[in-house]
Amino acid sequence: MKKNLKYIFGLSLVALLSGCVINVTSNTSDMNLSSEPTNSSISSSLDEEGREQDKLSIMFYTGGYGEEWLQEITDAYMSATGNYVEIVADATISSKAEAQLQSKNGSEYDIFISHDLNWQDYADRGLLANLDDVYSGTTVDGDKFKDRVIPAAEKISKYQGVRDSEPHYYKVCQTQGAGGFVYNEDLFKA
């Protein structure tokens, strides 16, 4: 069930966004964006890891991108599926992700939305799910997921880890933007 939730949620994200994606409670502002699903008849059972099957947990980096877009998508997903989504906003996600991924009890989160994660190393160690089925799947609009991703972002999301016989997708880009702006000030002097 967890795999299906992740797959459906990922496709829903792409259907609503034209950008890219990679779980959520706030470390810096104690903001909890979680809301109960609109379908109150959902009964949650536990999976093999002792986690709620009808719950998707997302931690995301609060680095100035805002949270409203994720809450909007989450609300639409919960309304459409009746599944519960917990969002945890955290400005220190990069220092917590590895410990979560290596936990003997499994991560508290199903999806991490961040930047600067050492995802290639995590893939080499078998800590990330192969997302090939997501990239080959279709969105709710009938579009192929891979076709909705910017080509450069699609290319950098694929990696051949030390355990892999061929390259696989291990992430979906959340944003594509400039990391800074550098210019020669002499060009602007009169």
Short mmCIF file of N, CA and C in Angstrom, two decimals, residues 92-163:
data_model
loop_
_atom_site.label_atom_id
_atom_site.label_comp_id
_atom_site.label_asym_id
_atom_site.label_seq_id
_atom_site.Cartn_x
_atom_site.Cartn_y
_atom_site.Cartn_z
N THR A 92 16.26 22.09 8.67
CA THR A 92 17.48 21.31 8.91
C THR A 92 17.37 19.89 8.36
N ILE A 93 16.56 19.70 7.34
CA ILE A 93 16.31 18.37 6.78
C ILE A 93 17.60 17.67 6.33
N SER A 94 18.54 18.42 5.77
CA SER A 94 19.74 17.76 5.24
C SER A 94 20.55 17.09 6.33
N SER A 95 20.46 17.59 7.56
CA SER A 95 21.20 16.96 8.66
C SER A 95 20.42 15.80 9.28
N LYS A 96 19.16 15.63 8.92
CA LYS A 96 18.32 14.58 9.50
C LYS A 96 18.02 13.43 8.55
N ALA A 97 18.09 13.68 7.26
CA ALA A 97 17.67 12.69 6.27
C ALA A 97 18.45 11.39 6.38
N GLU A 98 19.76 11.46 6.50
CA GLU A 98 20.56 10.24 6.54
C GLU A 98 20.21 9.38 7.75
N ALA A 99 20.06 9.99 8.91
CA ALA A 99 19.69 9.22 10.11
C ALA A 99 18.32 8.56 9.93
N GLN A 100 17.40 9.28 9.30
CA GLN A 100 16.08 8.71 9.03
C GLN A 100 16.19 7.51 8.09
N LEU A 101 16.97 7.67 7.03
CA LEU A 101 17.11 6.60 6.05
C LEU A 101 17.82 5.38 6.61
N GLN A 102 18.73 5.57 7.55
CA GLN A 102 19.50 4.47 8.11
C GLN A 102 18.84 3.83 9.34
N SER A 103 17.76 4.39 9.82
CA SER A 103 17.12 3.90 11.03
C SER A 103 16.75 2.42 10.90
N LYS A 104 17.05 1.64 11.93
CA LYS A 104 16.71 0.22 11.93
C LYS A 104 15.20 0.02 11.90
N ASN A 105 14.46 1.00 12.39
CA ASN A 105 13.00 0.91 12.41
C ASN A 105 12.38 1.51 11.15
N GLY A 106 13.19 1.93 10.22
CA GLY A 106 12.70 2.56 9.00
C GLY A 106 12.47 4.04 9.23
N SER A 107 12.46 4.79 8.18
CA SER A 107 12.26 6.23 8.27
C SER A 107 10.84 6.56 8.69
N GLU A 108 10.70 7.66 9.41
CA GLU A 108 9.36 8.17 9.74
C GLU A 108 8.68 8.73 8.51
N TYR A 109 9.46 9.02 7.47
CA TYR A 109 8.95 9.72 6.31
C TYR A 109 9.03 8.86 5.05
N ASP A 110 8.05 9.07 4.19
CA ASP A 110 8.00 8.35 2.92
C ASP A 110 8.67 9.17 1.82
N ILE A 111 8.59 10.47 1.92
CA ILE A 111 9.13 11.36 0.90
C ILE A 111 9.91 12.48 1.59
N PHE A 112 11.09 12.77 1.05
CA PHE A 112 11.89 13.91 1.49
C PHE A 112 11.94 14.90 0.34
N ILE A 113 11.59 16.15 0.60
CA ILE A 113 11.67 17.20 -0.41
C ILE A 113 12.73 18.17 0.08
N SER A 114 13.88 18.17 -0.56
CA SER A 114 14.99 18.97 -0.08
C SER A 114 15.96 19.26 -1.20
N HIS A 115 17.07 19.85 -0.83
CA HIS A 115 18.19 20.06 -1.73
C HIS A 115 19.44 19.64 -0.97
N ASP A 116 20.52 19.52 -1.67
CA ASP A 116 21.82 19.18 -1.07
C ASP A 116 21.83 17.87 -0.28
N LEU A 117 20.99 16.93 -0.67
CA LEU A 117 21.06 15.61 -0.06
C LEU A 117 22.06 14.78 -0.85
N ASN A 118 22.76 13.93 -0.17
CA ASN A 118 23.77 13.08 -0.81
C ASN A 118 23.08 11.84 -1.39
N TRP A 119 22.15 12.08 -2.31
CA TRP A 119 21.29 11.01 -2.79
C TRP A 119 22.03 9.91 -3.54
N GLN A 120 23.11 10.24 -4.24
CA GLN A 120 23.85 9.19 -4.95
C GLN A 120 24.45 8.19 -3.95
N ASP A 121 24.99 8.69 -2.86
CA ASP A 121 25.52 7.82 -1.80
C ASP A 121 24.41 6.99 -1.18
N TYR A 122 23.25 7.60 -0.95
CA TYR A 122 22.10 6.86 -0.39
C TYR A 122 21.67 5.75 -1.35
N ALA A 123 21.69 6.04 -2.65
CA ALA A 123 21.33 5.02 -3.64
C ALA A 123 22.36 3.90 -3.63
N ASP A 124 23.65 4.25 -3.55
CA ASP A 124 24.71 3.23 -3.49
C ASP A 124 24.53 2.29 -2.31
N ARG A 125 24.03 2.81 -1.21
CA ARG A 125 23.85 2.01 0.01
C ARG A 125 22.49 1.34 0.08
N GLY A 126 21.69 1.47 -0.97
CA GLY A 126 20.39 0.81 -1.00
C GLY A 126 19.34 1.47 -0.11
N LEU A 127 19.51 2.75 0.18
CA LEU A 127 18.58 3.45 1.08
C LEU A 127 17.44 4.15 0.36
N LEU A 128 17.50 4.22 -0.98
CA LEU A 128 16.46 4.88 -1.75
C LEU A 128 15.72 3.90 -2.64
N ALA A 129 14.46 4.18 -2.87
CA ALA A 129 13.65 3.37 -3.78
C ALA A 129 13.97 3.75 -5.22
N ASN A 130 14.01 2.76 -6.08
CA ASN A 130 14.14 2.96 -7.51
C ASN A 130 12.80 3.54 -8.00
N LEU A 131 12.84 4.65 -8.71
CA LEU A 131 11.63 5.33 -9.17
C LEU A 131 11.36 5.14 -10.66
N ASP A 132 11.94 4.12 -11.26
CA ASP A 132 11.73 3.89 -12.69
C ASP A 132 10.24 3.75 -13.03
N ASP A 133 9.46 3.08 -12.16
CA ASP A 133 8.04 2.91 -12.44
C ASP A 133 7.29 4.24 -12.41
N VAL A 134 7.74 5.19 -11.62
CA VAL A 134 7.12 6.51 -11.60
C VAL A 134 7.42 7.23 -12.91
N TYR A 135 8.66 7.22 -13.35
CA TYR A 135 9.03 7.92 -14.59
C TYR A 135 8.37 7.29 -15.82
N SER A 136 8.11 6.00 -15.79
CA SER A 136 7.46 5.36 -16.94
C SER A 136 5.94 5.38 -16.83
N GLY A 137 5.42 5.83 -15.69
CA GLY A 137 3.98 5.91 -15.48
C GLY A 137 3.36 7.13 -16.14
N THR A 138 2.04 7.20 -16.03
CA THR A 138 1.32 8.35 -16.58
C THR A 138 0.70 9.16 -15.46
N THR A 139 0.50 10.44 -15.73
CA THR A 139 -0.11 11.35 -14.76
C THR A 139 -1.63 11.23 -14.84
N VAL A 140 -2.32 11.92 -13.93
CA VAL A 140 -3.77 11.89 -13.95
C VAL A 140 -4.33 12.51 -15.22
N ASP A 141 -3.52 13.33 -15.89
CA ASP A 141 -3.93 13.93 -17.17
C ASP A 141 -3.65 13.02 -18.36
N GLY A 142 -3.05 11.85 -18.10
CA GLY A 142 -2.73 10.93 -19.18
C GLY A 142 -1.38 11.14 -19.81
N ASP A 143 -0.64 12.15 -19.35
CA ASP A 143 0.70 12.41 -19.86
C ASP A 143 1.70 11.44 -19.23
N LYS A 144 2.73 11.10 -19.98
CA LYS A 144 3.80 10.29 -19.42
C LYS A 144 4.57 11.17 -18.43
N PHE A 145 4.79 10.65 -17.23
CA PHE A 145 5.47 11.40 -16.17
C PHE A 145 6.79 11.97 -16.68
N LYS A 146 7.59 11.15 -17.31
CA LYS A 146 8.91 11.56 -17.79
C LYS A 146 8.80 12.77 -18.72
N ASP A 147 7.74 12.85 -19.51
CA ASP A 147 7.56 13.95 -20.44
C ASP A 147 7.19 15.26 -19.74
N ARG A 148 6.76 15.20 -18.48
CA ARG A 148 6.40 16.39 -17.72
C ARG A 148 7.59 16.99 -16.98
N VAL A 149 8.72 16.29 -17.02
CA VAL A 149 9.92 16.73 -16.31
C VAL A 149 10.85 17.43 -17.29
N ILE A 150 11.43 18.54 -16.86
CA ILE A 150 12.39 19.27 -17.68
C ILE A 150 13.54 18.32 -18.04
N PRO A 151 13.95 18.24 -19.31
CA PRO A 151 14.98 17.27 -19.73
C PRO A 151 16.25 17.28 -18.87
N ALA A 152 16.76 18.44 -18.52
CA ALA A 152 17.98 18.49 -17.71
C ALA A 152 17.74 17.91 -16.32
N ALA A 153 16.55 18.14 -15.76
CA ALA A 153 16.21 17.60 -14.44
C ALA A 153 16.03 16.09 -14.52
N GLU A 154 15.44 15.63 -15.59
CA GLU A 154 15.26 14.18 -15.78
C GLU A 154 16.62 13.50 -15.87
N LYS A 155 17.54 14.11 -16.57
CA LYS A 155 18.87 13.53 -16.76
C LYS A 155 19.63 13.40 -15.44
N ILE A 156 19.56 14.44 -14.59
CA ILE A 156 20.31 14.40 -13.33
C ILE A 156 19.60 13.59 -12.24
N SER A 157 18.41 13.09 -12.53
CA SER A 157 17.67 12.27 -11.56
C SER A 157 17.99 10.79 -11.71
N LYS A 158 18.73 10.45 -12.75
CA LYS A 158 19.07 9.06 -13.06
C LYS A 158 20.51 8.80 -12.64
N TYR A 159 20.75 7.62 -12.08
CA TYR A 159 22.07 7.32 -11.54
C TYR A 159 22.30 5.80 -11.58
N GLN A 160 23.50 5.42 -11.94
CA GLN A 160 23.87 4.00 -11.88
C GLN A 160 24.72 3.80 -10.64
N GLY A 161 24.08 3.29 -9.60
CA GLY A 161 24.76 3.06 -8.34
C GLY A 161 25.64 1.81 -8.39
N VAL A 162 26.44 1.63 -7.36
CA VAL A 162 27.36 0.50 -7.30
C VAL A 162 26.61 -0.83 -7.26
N ARG A 163 25.37 -0.83 -6.83
CA ARG A 163 24.54 -2.05 -6.76
C ARG A 163 23.73 -2.28 -8.04
#
